[in-house]
Amino acid sequence: MSGTPAAEVVLPLPVSRPYTYRIPDSLAGRVVPGARVLVPVRRRQAIGVVVTVDEADADLKAIIAVPDAEPALSPELIRLARWIAGYYGAPFGLALRALLPGTLWQAERPEGPRDAAERVLVLTHSLPSLLERERIFKRSPKRRLVYEAVEALGGSASMRHLTQQLNLSAAVIDGLVQQKIARVDLVSQSRDPFADLSTPPPPTLSPDQRRVVDEIAATPTEIPVLIHGVTGSGKTLVYLELVRLLVEQGRGAILLVPEIALTPQTVARVRGVFGDQVAVLHSGLSDGERADAWRALRRGERRVAVGPRSAVFAPVQRLGAIVVDEEHEGSYKQGTAPRYHARDVARVRAQLEGARLVLGSATPSLETLHEGDTGVVRVFGLPQRIGARPLPPVSVVDLRQAPRVPEARGVPWSEVLDAAVSEALAQGDQVILLLNRRGFATYLQCPACGDVRECPHCAITLTIHQTPPALRCHYCGHEEPVAPSCRVCGHETQRMRGIGTQQLEHFVALRFPAARIARMDLDTTSTKWAHHHILDRVARREVDILLGTQMIAKGLDFPGVTVVGVVDADTGLHLPDFRAGERTFQLVAQVAGRAGRGPKGGRVFVQTRAPEHHAIRAAQAHSVRDFAAAELPLRAPPHPAYPPYTGLVRFVAAAEDAAAAAAAAADVAAWLRRVGTEQLGGALTVLGPAPCPIPRLKGRWRWHVLVKATEPRAIGQVVRAWGRGRGRGAGVGGAAVVVDRDPVVLL
């Protein structure tokens, strides 16, 4: 006797095993691997994904519904989710959850957002003769006007166009329908906020670009490639040409860009080549817009997906290539479980689907450079800017001794930077100023007793903001008013220390009163499309000085910018993180690349108190190789080993009680040392436990343990063993423990 047809269903929960459900006869043909299903879970309902179909003898609950006509996930994407779960030590359910838009996991609306529909007026009767028209519309000339307007538009027109653009009366239109001369249809319409964007690409590639395209096309698909091109060398055009060749063959592609680079400028370039074949996926879209883009890709109606890290899971049909632009960007790392890195997931997905992986950057990560040197990745260079324009000269200004503008007070503003900005503005050019710290001042300090106001939930100082006036925590969002006197000693005045983008904007506005200034940081770009509008104004030359944080450093192409100033290059240079120097080099080199893209050329000024640091010197020379030559030896013995020479995992224990966090971290460290000795032959190096550099965040105390191993297999075994045996992040002794493989930040 055969068993009952059953399906193993994975729910988007932090559990490792699937649940088994009976397949009703009515759904037998639709319950297949990859299908979304609605199932009962205790006293509620949930959306899950079928991973296998088999038979079972047990008395099982039945699947309630299958919302989609076809499976939501391909077999390759399910295999990708299994790899993510295994590599990052995440529950399979959470790995699968990352693959679909959040709106498709809502059990209350299992079919997802409804397709957008537009009301369209369609003529149902042809009236070829003038006599017939005069007879029918004798008493209603306005209806004839509507009829002939729709006729001129091809026999159908959207109601919105007729009423809003042509100012035709809705009542008159209704009269046409009542006369049975026309009808109103509901027509499915894709919600696409980028629909009207398009920029025609240059008609021909440069010889350098054509060489790189031809060489990559001749490289075996299974070998990942890196396009290492200086800023302004036209890497984007190479990506687009490679993708165009694939689309002509009926293949699809994914173009990943950092979140901050996903501007109308980027989308317009891609649409200029592929038109309506492009679907944009990112967090700034509404649920309906995101669902429409995902469905269009799943149905094969669109072939090119553009978006930040989550777009690596786009359901592109016949995938031919995944492009990771600015592959060094930290924003490709997911901050919550599963803590995947989109660049590494892209590599695995490309292997699973027989697609090409194309990485690109002017400042590649040291891991990728190392892979290029060892032959794992094949490197193609674009050493010159388009039109052979020179890279801008970079002047390093030593803030310890350079003469400063007296009126600047607390703002590090040298006379040489002041003169350069004044000259650029006088010539009608544009200026970019980078300060990678938002707010008005870094902290508030009492001059009498020295007290500094800290966040009550995080072990960091509160940042002063002036618009609106408040002390604010940039980690948990805590906010409180700026007190007129010291809370400890009652002293009336308190001093602001440090500088943020708000104070820089205030000073620059006073210093250059005629200049039109725009500030771009998290405070000014919190609303939907806010940073798009700012950049649009810069492109239209409605802004003279653009200042802000790292948002303005990458991917922007404004020919009018002739001066770039890094107001303080040291903001991230001395953080307790092994990547601090690398991030500083990349940030300074990238923002320097915003200058001199037009015929006038450009100049860059980097203000620092560490002019001899190798990150600053390499950025001055626009040389990734100089930086790597100085930095890589610092990550290898006899120095403490760090990536790319060793694998790294970070365990973070967090609890509301400091002692509980410390005890949990000690327990984790002891377990790791025991496993490393007893099961892995001493392959692990365990550092810690120690308090995190930021020991308290959002009301929870934090301790961490670092694990290193040169053998990836040992790292994988310990990550998976922790997930199986210690509860998948559930914690130890009341503390939550998070596992982060290949962390990009250690703060």
XYZ file of C-alpha atoms in Angstrom:
747
model
C 0.000 0.000 0.000
C 1.515 3.325 -1.050
C 1.682 6.330 1.282
C -0.080 9.669 1.065
C 1.385 12.275 -1.345
C 3.279 14.739 0.832
C 5.553 17.750 0.485
C 8.434 19.020 2.574
C 7.850 22.727 3.112
C 10.421 25.192 4.454
C 8.977 28.120 6.413
C 10.768 31.497 6.692
C 11.645 30.823 10.340
C 14.939 30.259 12.215
C 14.505 26.475 12.179
C 16.713 23.984 10.361
C 14.228 21.281 9.340
C 11.338 21.407 6.874
C 7.729 20.601 7.814
C 5.778 17.848 6.057
C 2.251 18.454 4.717
C -0.267 16.343 2.852
C -0.953 17.306 -0.761
C -4.722 17.464 -1.445
C -5.861 15.876 -4.687
C -7.098 19.273 -5.923
C -3.548 20.707 -5.729
C -1.601 17.619 -6.842
C -0.298 19.066 -10.104
C 0.769 22.401 -8.656
C 2.678 21.368 -5.534
C 6.183 21.062 -6.971
C 9.649 22.014 -5.676
C 10.010 25.811 -5.644
C 6.271 26.505 -5.359
C 4.977 28.892 -2.702
C 2.258 27.270 -0.595
C -0.093 28.429 2.143
C 0.027 26.021 5.097
C -1.366 25.808 8.642
C 1.145 26.351 11.467
C -0.354 25.816 14.921
C -3.191 28.354 15.138
C -2.189 30.484 12.186
C -1.326 30.241 8.516
C 2.028 30.863 6.863
C 3.658 30.963 3.435
C 6.351 28.336 2.820
C 8.325 26.957 -0.112
C 8.150 23.334 -1.250
C 11.614 21.741 -1.414
C 10.748 18.086 -2.089
C 7.649 16.050 -2.981
C 7.384 12.483 -1.700
C 5.012 10.161 0.151
C 4.365 9.790 3.874
C 2.342 7.428 6.039
C 1.694 9.811 8.926
C -1.541 11.708 9.534
C -0.585 15.137 8.176
C -2.126 18.571 7.942
C -2.986 19.520 4.373
C -1.599 22.330 2.247
C -4.288 25.018 2.010
C -3.453 26.752 -1.287
C -0.864 27.300 -4.018
C -1.017 31.038 -4.820
C 1.059 31.053 -8.034
C 0.537 29.468 -11.435
C 4.204 28.420 -11.591
C 6.995 27.828 -9.039
C 8.419 30.979 -7.464
C 11.949 29.561 -7.135
C 13.986 27.584 -9.653
C 15.930 24.454 -8.600
C 19.156 26.481 -8.908
C 17.896 29.144 -6.497
C 16.887 26.484 -3.970
C 20.403 25.024 -4.240
C 21.776 28.535 -3.737
C 19.726 28.903 -0.535
C 21.156 25.581 0.712
C 24.685 26.877 0.054
C 23.962 30.134 1.921
C 22.585 28.191 4.883
C 25.647 25.938 4.983
C 28.319 28.560 4.334
C 27.015 31.261 6.690
C 25.601 28.896 9.316
C 22.072 30.247 8.857
C 18.804 28.311 9.154
C 17.580 27.119 5.751
C 14.284 28.950 6.307
C 16.011 32.314 6.721
C 18.211 31.639 3.687
C 15.101 30.934 1.582
C 13.361 34.013 2.990
C 16.110 36.208 1.532
C 15.353 34.929 -1.980
C 11.850 36.390 -2.319
C 10.490 39.929 -1.808
C 9.060 40.345 1.689
C 5.562 40.938 0.359
C 5.453 37.369 -1.068
C 5.817 35.918 2.451
C 2.624 37.528 3.785
C 0.014 34.878 4.583
C -2.730 37.510 4.846
C -2.302 38.196 1.121
C -0.792 34.983 -0.277
C -1.045 36.025 -3.920
C 1.064 39.131 -3.177
C 0.176 42.673 -4.283
C -2.458 42.724 -6.996
C -1.370 43.656 -10.477
C -1.837 47.353 -11.127
C -4.711 47.987 -13.538
C -5.608 51.053 -15.563
C -9.067 51.990 -16.845
C -8.951 52.282 -20.639
C -11.721 53.586 -22.916
C -12.071 51.407 -26.029
C -14.246 52.330 -29.018
C -16.606 49.482 -29.919
C -18.326 50.951 -33.009
C -16.714 52.292 -36.133
C -18.446 55.392 -37.547
C -16.782 55.956 -40.913
C -19.292 58.423 -42.440
C -19.778 62.022 -41.405
C -23.570 61.677 -41.848
C -23.634 58.815 -39.337
C -21.663 60.841 -36.815
C -23.910 63.873 -37.210
C -26.991 61.681 -36.643
C -25.643 59.881 -33.550
C -24.044 62.944 -31.927
C -26.684 65.498 -33.020
C -27.661 66.319 -29.435
C -24.267 65.650 -27.846
C -21.417 67.373 -29.709
C -19.145 66.895 -26.667
C -19.425 63.104 -27.029
C -18.360 63.433 -30.641
C -15.318 65.398 -29.487
C -14.375 62.529 -27.112
C -15.078 59.901 -29.804
C -12.830 61.610 -32.347
C -10.083 62.231 -29.765
C -9.975 58.505 -28.906
C -10.191 57.602 -32.588
C -7.142 59.791 -33.264
C -5.294 57.943 -30.487
C -5.815 54.609 -32.235
C -9.211 53.589 -30.866
C -8.313 53.357 -27.169
C -6.921 55.659 -24.509
C -6.448 55.644 -20.760
C -9.164 57.384 -18.782
C -6.498 59.270 -16.861
C -5.021 60.667 -20.093
C -8.457 61.732 -21.362
C -9.513 63.459 -18.158
C -6.209 64.860 -16.881
C -4.228 65.600 -20.045
C -7.038 66.406 -22.521
C -9.417 67.837 -19.867
C -12.368 65.839 -21.200
C -15.406 65.403 -18.948
C -15.835 62.044 -17.184
C -19.619 62.473 -17.500
C -19.360 62.880 -21.268
C -17.160 59.759 -21.470
C -19.750 57.827 -19.432
C -22.348 58.961 -21.954
C -20.372 57.301 -24.767
C -20.337 54.059 -22.769
C -24.091 54.265 -22.122
C -24.637 54.747 -25.861
C -22.682 51.467 -26.299
C -20.270 53.194 -28.648
C -17.396 52.532 -26.248
C -16.560 50.382 -23.228
C -14.151 50.689 -20.285
C -11.587 47.891 -19.843
C -9.219 47.238 -16.954
C -5.746 46.754 -18.425
C -2.885 45.328 -16.385
C -0.091 47.853 -15.990
C 3.397 47.507 -14.569
C 4.266 49.906 -11.751
C 7.695 51.154 -12.791
C 8.924 54.468 -11.307
C 11.897 54.442 -13.701
C 9.801 53.986 -16.852
C 10.609 57.388 -18.370
C 14.362 57.276 -17.762
C 16.725 56.712 -20.658
C 20.129 58.057 -21.687
C 21.528 57.116 -25.099
C 24.951 55.458 -24.737
C 28.002 56.703 -26.682
C 27.829 55.349 -30.251
C 31.161 53.492 -30.057
C 33.428 52.003 -27.441
C 36.982 53.279 -27.048
C 39.754 50.945 -28.250
C 40.562 50.068 -24.610
C 36.921 49.270 -23.854
C 36.565 47.179 -27.015
C 39.756 45.264 -26.135
C 38.414 44.403 -22.664
C 35.008 43.325 -24.058
C 36.669 41.048 -26.640
C 39.107 39.558 -24.114
C 36.361 38.835 -21.575
C 34.148 37.292 -24.277
C 37.059 34.980 -25.144
C 37.557 33.943 -21.492
C 35.890 30.674 -20.397
C 32.559 31.477 -18.728
C 33.423 29.604 -15.535
C 36.407 31.894 -14.763
C 35.361 35.038 -12.814
C 36.743 38.282 -14.250
C 37.649 41.618 -12.665
C 37.564 44.862 -14.639
C 40.084 47.017 -12.794
C 39.571 50.442 -14.314
C 40.554 53.855 -12.993
C 37.718 56.227 -12.125
C 36.222 57.620 -15.333
C 37.573 54.804 -17.537
C 34.086 53.725 -18.644
C 33.614 50.421 -16.823
C 29.820 50.809 -17.034
C 29.910 50.838 -20.845
C 31.935 47.616 -20.818
C 29.337 45.980 -18.533
C 26.519 47.126 -20.805
C 28.213 45.844 -23.965
C 28.868 42.442 -22.373
C 25.231 42.233 -21.247
C 23.977 43.407 -24.660
C 25.763 40.528 -26.360
C 24.012 38.109 -23.980
C 20.556 39.645 -24.374
C 20.922 39.373 -28.169
C 21.346 35.616 -27.597
C 18.134 35.458 -25.526
C 19.988 35.322 -22.197
C 19.417 37.470 -19.111
C 21.689 39.353 -16.716
C 21.866 40.896 -13.246
C 23.692 44.184 -12.622
C 24.433 44.735 -8.928
C 25.283 48.247 -7.743
C 25.820 49.617 -4.222
C 22.603 51.053 -2.742
C 23.979 54.591 -2.828
C 24.889 54.259 -6.521
C 21.371 53.234 -7.562
C 20.529 56.642 -8.991
C 18.430 57.652 -11.984
C 21.781 58.262 -13.707
C 22.671 54.560 -13.428
C 19.218 53.294 -14.384
C 18.996 55.714 -17.310
C 22.259 54.375 -18.748
C 21.050 50.780 -18.552
C 17.651 51.684 -20.022
C 19.398 53.572 -22.822
C 20.687 50.198 -24.051
C 17.923 47.785 -23.026
C 14.757 49.935 -22.804
C 11.792 48.109 -21.275
C 13.874 44.951 -20.826
C 15.119 46.426 -17.516
C 13.555 45.734 -14.101
C 14.808 47.677 -11.070
C 14.705 46.000 -7.658
C 15.521 47.901 -4.472
C 14.230 48.962 -1.076
C 13.083 52.410 -2.194
C 10.229 50.851 -4.212
C 6.736 50.224 -2.894
C 5.562 46.634 -2.329
C 3.592 46.775 -5.572
C 6.486 48.171 -7.628
C 8.875 45.541 -6.267
C 6.377 42.718 -6.870
C 5.732 43.894 -10.450
C 9.467 43.977 -11.229
C 9.978 40.515 -9.708
C 7.024 39.016 -11.640
C 8.172 40.551 -14.935
C 11.573 38.894 -14.490
C 10.055 35.577 -13.382
C 7.805 35.477 -16.461
C 10.724 36.351 -18.735
C 9.099 39.619 -19.836
C 12.220 41.497 -18.712
C 15.737 40.175 -19.015
C 17.980 42.615 -17.123
C 17.698 43.137 -13.360
C 19.359 46.149 -11.710
C 19.584 46.608 -7.957
C 21.587 46.443 -4.720
C 22.627 43.243 -2.909
C 19.199 41.540 -2.747
C 18.942 41.737 -6.568
C 21.476 38.871 -6.675
C 18.392 36.650 -6.131
C 16.387 38.160 -9.027
C 14.493 35.412 -10.918
C 16.165 36.216 -14.249
C 15.436 33.560 -16.853
C 18.342 31.927 -18.755
C 20.861 33.847 -16.659
C 23.987 34.649 -18.665
C 25.956 37.038 -16.435
C 26.057 38.679 -13.023
C 27.910 42.009 -12.861
C 29.004 43.318 -9.447
C 29.891 46.998 -9.854
C 32.114 48.563 -7.142
C 32.734 45.037 -5.825
C 34.724 46.410 -2.861
C 31.678 48.117 -1.334
C 30.788 47.122 2.242
C 27.073 47.603 1.518
C 27.078 44.269 -0.332
C 27.258 42.572 3.092
C 23.867 41.793 4.683
C 23.623 42.918 8.309
C 20.994 40.414 9.499
C 20.688 36.638 9.144
C 21.592 35.235 6.720
C 24.677 37.486 6.776
C 25.642 36.878 3.152
C 27.989 38.904 0.960
C 26.336 39.515 -2.419
C 29.661 39.305 -4.280
C 30.302 35.796 -2.962
C 26.683 34.696 -3.466
C 26.908 36.004 -7.054
C 29.921 33.778 -7.650
C 28.099 30.663 -6.459
C 24.917 31.493 -8.373
C 26.939 32.068 -11.552
C 28.517 28.620 -11.118
C 25.134 26.964 -10.516
C 23.538 28.525 -13.616
C 26.496 28.497 -16.006
C 26.665 32.298 -16.032
C 29.669 34.627 -16.180
C 30.688 36.629 -13.080
C 32.025 40.115 -13.835
C 33.462 42.177 -10.969
C 34.386 45.824 -11.401
C 36.089 48.520 -9.337
C 38.625 51.305 -9.457
C 39.677 50.284 -5.928
C 39.164 46.499 -5.700
C 39.061 44.773 -2.323
C 42.322 43.197 -1.227
C 40.602 39.790 -1.271
C 39.753 40.174 -4.971
C 43.199 41.565 -5.814
C 44.752 38.545 -4.086
C 42.527 36.220 -6.129
C 43.711 38.031 -9.253
C 47.340 37.528 -8.257
C 46.764 33.810 -7.582
C 44.827 33.191 -10.824
C 41.421 32.493 -9.271
C 40.068 35.647 -10.943
C 41.260 36.940 -14.313
C 42.002 40.696 -14.269
C 41.435 43.090 -17.191
C 42.686 46.643 -16.926
C 41.303 49.972 -18.074
C 44.286 52.140 -17.111
C 43.143 55.366 -18.789
C 40.139 57.631 -18.563
C 37.829 58.105 -21.536
C 39.428 60.528 -23.987
C 42.814 60.004 -22.288
C 41.919 62.688 -19.747
C 44.486 62.692 -16.933
C 43.584 61.704 -13.398
C 43.393 64.849 -11.265
C 46.460 65.834 -9.232
C 45.958 65.239 -5.495
C 47.425 67.674 -2.959
C 47.798 66.358 0.589
C 47.289 69.146 3.140
C 48.887 68.527 6.554
C 46.343 69.849 9.050
C 48.976 69.892 11.787
C 50.820 72.813 10.192
C 48.914 74.158 7.163
C 47.665 77.755 7.599
C 43.935 77.795 8.306
C 41.238 80.366 7.578
C 40.771 82.238 10.901
C 36.957 82.425 10.539
C 36.713 78.624 10.323
C 37.214 78.143 14.083
C 36.495 74.439 14.711
C 36.171 73.532 11.009
C 39.424 72.164 9.519
C 39.526 74.567 6.586
C 42.956 75.342 5.166
C 43.821 78.408 3.137
C 44.821 76.264 0.146
C 41.419 74.508 0.032
C 39.670 77.858 0.546
C 41.508 79.404 -2.405
C 40.738 76.453 -4.674
C 37.008 76.532 -3.863
C 36.878 80.327 -4.374
C 38.589 80.026 -7.757
C 36.282 77.229 -8.940
C 33.160 79.153 -7.962
C 34.459 82.312 -9.657
C 34.842 80.330 -12.891
C 31.341 78.860 -12.652
C 32.589 75.349 -11.835
C 31.223 72.900 -9.272
C 32.806 71.658 -6.051
C 32.427 68.439 -4.030
C 33.343 68.409 -0.317
C 33.547 65.099 1.562
C 33.253 64.773 5.342
C 32.358 61.257 6.382
C 30.597 62.233 9.599
C 27.066 63.580 9.733
C 25.555 65.916 12.322
C 26.691 69.367 13.476
C 29.362 68.365 15.988
C 30.675 65.021 17.194
C 29.863 65.522 20.861
C 28.943 68.051 23.564
C 31.381 68.567 26.445
C 31.170 70.647 29.602
C 34.255 72.935 29.839
C 34.045 72.967 33.642
C 33.831 69.278 34.610
C 34.572 67.606 31.255
C 31.337 65.554 31.159
C 30.349 64.249 27.702
C 26.735 63.255 27.044
C 26.467 59.613 25.963
C 23.559 57.600 24.579
C 21.762 55.794 27.432
C 21.421 52.683 25.218
C 24.774 52.611 23.377
C 28.333 53.144 24.593
C 28.967 56.065 22.246
C 28.603 59.834 22.497
C 25.497 61.575 21.207
C 25.998 63.645 18.052
C 24.810 67.254 17.946
C 22.318 68.114 15.210
C 20.959 71.582 14.485
C 18.218 70.804 11.953
C 16.191 70.018 13.969
C 18.123 70.870 17.187
C 18.797 67.677 19.152
C 21.375 65.259 20.497
C 21.008 62.073 18.470
C 22.466 58.549 18.490
C 23.399 57.321 15.012
C 23.093 53.671 16.060
C 19.771 53.314 17.906
C 18.056 56.602 17.003
C 17.759 57.850 20.619
C 17.146 61.595 20.659
C 17.056 64.216 23.419
C 17.066 68.027 23.563
C 20.317 69.983 23.859
C 20.379 70.951 27.539
C 21.315 74.598 28.289
C 23.503 73.540 31.221
C 25.653 70.579 32.273
C 23.708 67.721 33.840
C 26.587 66.975 36.262
C 27.847 70.318 37.556
C 25.231 72.768 36.268
C 27.728 74.867 34.295
C 25.710 77.064 31.916
C 27.599 76.734 28.641
C 28.798 73.540 27.019
C 31.289 73.254 24.173
C 30.739 71.461 20.910
C 33.641 69.223 19.912
C 34.386 67.761 16.487
C 32.627 68.553 13.241
C 29.859 67.021 11.147
C 28.288 67.747 7.764
C 25.712 70.157 9.233
C 28.438 72.374 10.723
C 30.417 72.191 7.490
C 27.327 73.277 5.548
C 26.764 76.155 7.997
C 30.360 77.355 7.626
C 30.478 76.988 3.828
C 27.191 78.911 3.480
C 28.674 81.807 5.483
C 31.997 81.639 3.668
C 30.493 81.536 0.150
C 27.100 83.283 0.473
C 26.428 83.362 -3.279
C 26.994 79.628 -3.743
C 24.062 77.219 -4.076
C 24.764 74.390 -1.625
C 23.304 70.894 -1.288
C 24.073 68.507 1.578
C 23.788 64.762 1.080
C 23.843 62.468 4.117
C 21.417 60.150 5.902
C 19.625 63.134 7.437
C 18.799 64.716 4.065
C 18.043 61.497 2.161
C 15.669 59.687 4.518
C 12.624 60.120 2.254
C 11.952 58.145 -0.920
C 14.001 59.346 -3.907
C 15.510 62.225 -1.847
C 19.101 61.604 -2.954
C 17.927 61.208 -6.558
C 16.448 64.720 -6.449
C 19.671 66.174 -4.993
C 21.848 64.567 -7.674
C 19.410 65.658 -10.362
C 19.904 69.282 -9.268
C 23.690 68.819 -9.398
C 23.449 67.372 -12.924
C 21.349 70.370 -14.055
C 24.036 72.730 -12.644
C 21.601 74.087 -10.044
C 24.100 73.293 -7.265
C 27.550 74.877 -6.939
C 28.806 72.967 -3.887
C 27.743 69.404 -3.079
C 28.888 68.325 0.367
C 28.198 65.177 2.319
C 29.304 61.803 3.603
C 30.495 58.751 1.634
C 27.241 58.886 -0.386
C 28.862 61.480 -2.660
C 32.139 59.604 -3.117
C 31.218 56.894 -5.604
C 29.685 56.395 -8.990
C 28.799 60.019 -9.725
C 29.761 61.512 -13.084
C 29.481 65.302 -13.187
C 31.766 66.972 -15.777
C 31.305 70.378 -14.092
C 33.173 69.315 -10.935
C 36.737 70.699 -11.021
C 37.566 70.743 -7.281
C 37.117 67.957 -4.734
C 38.001 68.541 -1.097
C 38.328 65.812 1.542
C 37.793 68.019 4.584
C 39.075 65.462 7.105
C 40.461 62.182 5.761
C 41.109 60.837 9.263
C 37.507 60.197 10.373
C 37.792 56.438 9.795
C 41.545 55.950 9.565
C 42.246 55.021 13.182
C 39.217 52.891 14.014
C 39.982 49.566 15.781
C 39.272 47.512 12.656
C 41.804 45.791 10.385
C 40.029 47.233 7.327
C 40.179 50.886 8.519
C 43.118 51.756 6.261
C 41.591 49.962 3.261
C 38.268 51.767 3.657
C 40.018 55.135 3.996
C 42.097 54.524 0.862
C 39.032 53.454 -1.134
C 36.940 56.403 0.059
C 39.610 59.026 -0.690
C 40.580 57.467 -4.033
C 36.939 57.168 -5.098
C 35.985 60.757 -4.207
C 39.165 61.997 -5.892
C 37.870 60.305 -9.035
C 34.846 62.605 -9.092
C 37.083 65.498 -10.199
C 38.317 66.289 -13.670
C 35.784 64.355 -15.710
C 35.115 67.323 -17.968
C 37.337 69.235 -20.437
C 38.530 71.664 -17.725
C 40.227 68.941 -15.690
C 40.249 69.082 -11.922
C 42.147 69.169 -8.630
C 41.793 67.265 -5.365
C 42.738 68.386 -1.845
C 43.017 65.832 0.952
C 43.280 67.315 4.458
C 44.777 64.975 7.066
C 46.861 64.806 10.227
C 48.534 61.608 8.962
C 50.061 62.659 5.604
C 52.617 59.833 5.694
C 50.053 57.030 6.172
C 50.258 54.564 3.274
C 46.484 54.809 2.637
C 46.758 58.571 2.088
C 49.929 58.307 0.007
C 48.464 55.594 -2.243
C 45.251 57.609 -2.736
C 47.390 60.617 -3.690
C 49.062 58.491 -6.362
C 45.726 56.940 -7.497
C 47.540 53.608 -7.006
C 45.790 50.478 -5.788
C 49.035 48.548 -6.216
C 50.938 50.956 -3.938
C 48.302 50.512 -1.256
C 48.235 46.721 -1.585
C 52.041 46.544 -1.467
C 52.054 48.386 1.869
C 48.896 46.895 3.423
C 49.067 43.203 2.533
C 52.298 42.516 4.486
C 50.558 43.945 7.582
C 47.948 41.163 7.342
C 50.445 38.300 7.084
C 52.936 36.814 9.600
C 54.863 37.995 11.527
C 51.932 40.380 11.933
C 48.546 38.976 13.052
C 46.979 37.199 10.052
C 43.816 38.674 8.500
C 41.961 38.225 5.181
C 42.898 37.535 2.447
C 45.476 35.270 4.104
C 43.053 33.631 6.522
C 39.344 32.936 6.884
C 37.557 34.883 9.615
C 34.398 34.355 11.660
C 33.071 36.680 14.328
C 30.866 35.484 17.192
C 29.071 38.337 18.997
C 27.287 37.724 22.323
C 24.798 40.438 23.329
C 22.666 40.808 26.451
C 20.993 43.543 28.507
C 23.208 42.476 31.405
C 26.936 43.093 30.896
C 27.973 40.066 32.950
C 25.681 37.775 30.930
C 27.234 38.958 27.656
C 30.757 38.415 28.994
C 29.889 34.948 30.347
C 28.264 33.904 27.073
C 31.306 35.052 25.085
C 33.576 33.087 27.437
C 31.387 30.000 26.912
C 31.590 30.440 23.112
C 35.379 30.828 23.241
C 35.745 27.726 25.378
C 33.572 25.693 23.004
C 35.559 26.929 20.000
C 38.901 26.019 21.590
C 37.599 22.585 22.521
C 36.267 21.902 18.992
C 39.469 23.238 17.436
C 41.613 20.940 19.552
C 39.485 17.780 19.688
C 37.943 17.719 16.191
C 39.936 20.020 13.910
C 43.496 19.196 14.882
C 44.349 22.669 16.082
C 43.303 24.319 12.802
C 41.565 27.216 14.577
C 43.061 30.340 16.102
C 40.636 31.759 18.689
C 40.975 35.390 19.821
C 39.046 36.624 22.824
C 36.592 36.920 24.373
C 36.830 40.712 24.522
C 34.388 43.622 24.657
C 33.411 44.878 21.188
C 34.989 48.246 20.252
C 31.463 49.665 20.642
C 30.617 47.687 23.801
C 26.962 48.654 24.088
C 24.389 49.102 21.311
C 20.628 49.596 21.555
C 20.613 48.758 25.253
C 22.592 45.524 24.907
C 26.153 44.848 26.052
C 28.345 43.177 23.438
C 31.379 40.865 23.622
C 32.976 39.129 20.673
C 35.231 36.212 19.802
C 37.204 36.011 16.544
C 38.070 32.710 14.884
C 40.733 32.397 12.191
C 41.719 29.444 10.018
C 43.710 29.232 6.807
C 41.673 26.184 5.729
C 38.137 27.182 4.587
C 36.863 23.677 5.400
C 37.706 24.159 9.091
C 35.837 27.476 9.169
C 32.817 25.870 7.499
C 32.794 22.942 9.916
C 32.849 25.139 12.993
C 30.119 27.458 11.652
C 27.824 24.540 10.814
C 28.592 22.737 14.079
C 27.603 25.828 16.049
C 24.359 26.121 14.104
C 23.455 22.476 14.702
C 24.510 22.163 18.309
C 24.058 25.554 19.914
C 20.720 26.700 18.628
C 21.234 28.809 15.527
C 21.868 32.107 17.279
C 19.448 31.346 20.136
C 22.219 32.141 22.559
C 24.015 31.015 25.662
C 22.912 31.695 29.224
C 20.348 34.331 28.255
C 22.572 36.134 25.757
C 21.939 36.088 22.003
C 24.908 34.913 19.953
C 25.315 36.020 16.349
C 27.705 34.312 13.932
C 29.137 36.424 11.112
C 31.354 34.653 8.576
C 33.616 36.930 6.510
C 32.701 40.061 8.511
C 33.428 43.404 6.847
C 33.307 45.470 10.065
C 34.600 44.502 13.511
C 33.149 47.402 15.524
